[in-house]
Amino acid sequence: GERNNGFDVLYHNMKHGHLSTKELADFIRERATIEEAYSRSMTKLAKSASNYTQLGTFAPVWDVFKTSTEKLASCHLDLVRRLQELIKEVHKYGDEQIKAYKKTKEEVSGTLEAVQNIQSITQALQKSKENYNAKCLEQERLKKEGATPREIDKATVKSKKATDTYKLYVEKYAAVKSDFEQKMTETAQKFQDIEETHLLHMKEIIESLSNTIKDTHLQIGEVHEEFINNMTNTTVESLIQKFAESKGTGKERPGTRLNMTVEEMLV
């Protein structure tokens, strides 16, 4: 491309890979923080269910709420633990990236030199071309305007010198260009391999994140299903029965002993 900046673009893109890894770790960490805060809130909510009134027939329902909420809190806390393990894996990969980048930097140093050479020779070639054109035009102008032979000779010498310089840079450019293209092709393939490996690894991390969250949602679904079943089994009849069993004052009908004779009471 223009100014042969392709190497610089690819090299910095490689380094940006580590930035993406760091930001992905930050994102997962923030998700873990949210999940941890939610788990704490659910645990607090579960405890509050124990403080609600235990009077009346509805009281046993709070135990169902408490158990279900505690299980939900546990699900989210388990997700936090798994996310923290995933963050460690991402950091480990980030450390491996840095080592790989340092190694790559050494391996492509020759390409960087070739890039600098072609940039330098391209600039020199352009200047020599401009100088060559200027000297040729000056020579033609003097001829057309009928300048003195001496002036034309001096212009011819300058034109020849500019031509020789231009040819020299054309030859140098051809040699440098060949070396640049060979090294740049090899280096571009190396950068391509690094990026493909990086993106595949990042996708694996994201897949692991997705599966972890999916597992948690399945667990949460099971807790909700259990809650629904428990509430279905908690019938009006069962609640009244529990209340009667826990608060009942006796099973004999009122007045039974009052209807007994004095003799029967003394037996």
GROMACS .gro file of N, CA and C in nm, residues 5 18-19 28 45 61 63 87 103 111 113 120 122-124 167 171 178 193-194 209 222 229 248 267:
model
   75
    5ASN      N    1   0.304   0.079   0.453
    5ASN     CA    2   0.275   0.075   0.597
    5ASN      C    3   0.204  -0.053   0.642
   18HIS      N    4  -0.367  -0.870   2.244
   18HIS     CA    5  -0.350  -0.881   2.389
   18HIS      C    6  -0.445  -0.786   2.461
   19LEU      N    7  -0.469  -0.670   2.401
   19LEU     CA    8  -0.563  -0.574   2.460
   19LEU      C    9  -0.703  -0.634   2.463
   28ILE      N   10  -1.557  -1.041   3.184
   28ILE     CA   11  -1.598  -1.159   3.261
   28ILE      C   12  -1.593  -1.128   3.411
   45LEU      N   13  -3.227  -1.210   5.106
   45LEU     CA   14  -3.372  -1.227   5.090
   45LEU      C   15  -3.417  -1.357   5.155
   61VAL      N   16  -4.547  -2.170   5.398
   61VAL     CA   17  -4.509  -2.129   5.262
   61VAL      C   18  -4.375  -2.055   5.264
   63ASP      N   19  -4.118  -2.123   5.433
   63ASP     CA   20  -4.010  -2.221   5.428
   63ASP      C   21  -3.979  -2.262   5.284
   87ILE      N   22  -1.151  -1.661   3.431
   87ILE     CA   23  -1.066  -1.541   3.428
   87ILE      C   24  -0.919  -1.581   3.441
  103LYS      N   25   0.871  -1.309   2.091
  103LYS     CA   26   0.940  -1.401   2.000
  103LYS      C   27   0.917  -1.358   1.856
  111THR      N   28   1.221  -0.822   0.848
  111THR     CA   29   1.116  -0.762   0.765
  111THR      C   30   1.103  -0.613   0.795
  113GLU      N   31   1.338  -0.420   0.887
  113GLU     CA   32   1.453  -0.355   0.819
  113GLU      C   33   1.425  -0.341   0.671
  120SER      N   34   1.274   0.416   0.254
  120SER     CA   35   1.383   0.512   0.230
  120SER      C   36   1.416   0.522   0.081
  122THR      N   37   1.227   0.439  -0.171
  122THR     CA   38   1.112   0.491  -0.245
  122THR      C   39   1.111   0.643  -0.242
  123GLN      N   40   1.143   0.698  -0.127
  123GLN     CA   41   1.149   0.844  -0.114
  123GLN      C   42   1.262   0.901  -0.198
  124ALA      N   43   1.378   0.834  -0.193
  124ALA     CA   44   1.493   0.880  -0.272
  124ALA      C   45   1.466   0.867  -0.422
  167LYS      N   46   1.855   0.623  -1.272
  167LYS     CA   47   1.872   0.481  -1.309
  167LYS      C   48   1.926   0.400  -1.190
  171GLU      N   49   1.741   0.079  -1.006
  171GLU     CA   50   1.804  -0.052  -0.985
  171GLU      C   51   1.803  -0.091  -0.838
  178SER      N   52   1.232  -0.656  -0.425
  178SER     CA   53   1.229  -0.803  -0.427
  178SER      C   54   1.248  -0.861  -0.287
  193ASP      N   55  -0.135  -1.638   1.072
  193ASP     CA   56  -0.143  -1.756   1.159
  193ASP      C   57  -0.167  -1.716   1.304
  194ILE      N   58  -0.098  -1.611   1.348
  194ILE     CA   59  -0.113  -1.563   1.486
  194ILE      C   60  -0.256  -1.516   1.510
  209LEU      N   61  -1.755  -1.956   2.833
  209LEU     CA   62  -1.838  -1.861   2.909
  209LEU      C   63  -1.986  -1.888   2.886
  222GLU      N   64  -3.419  -2.565   3.717
  222GLU     CA   65  -3.454  -2.678   3.802
  222GLU      C   66  -3.505  -2.632   3.939
  229ASN      N   67  -4.338  -2.721   4.186
  229ASN     CA   68  -4.389  -2.849   4.235
  229ASN      C   69  -4.421  -2.843   4.385
  248GLY      N   70  -5.344  -2.716   6.735
  248GLY     CA   71  -5.462  -2.778   6.792
  248GLY      C   72  -5.453  -2.794   6.944
  267VAL      N   73  -6.504  -4.204   8.857
  267VAL     CA   74  -6.445  -4.336   8.829
  267VAL      C   75  -6.298  -4.321   8.791
   0.00000   0.00000   0.00000
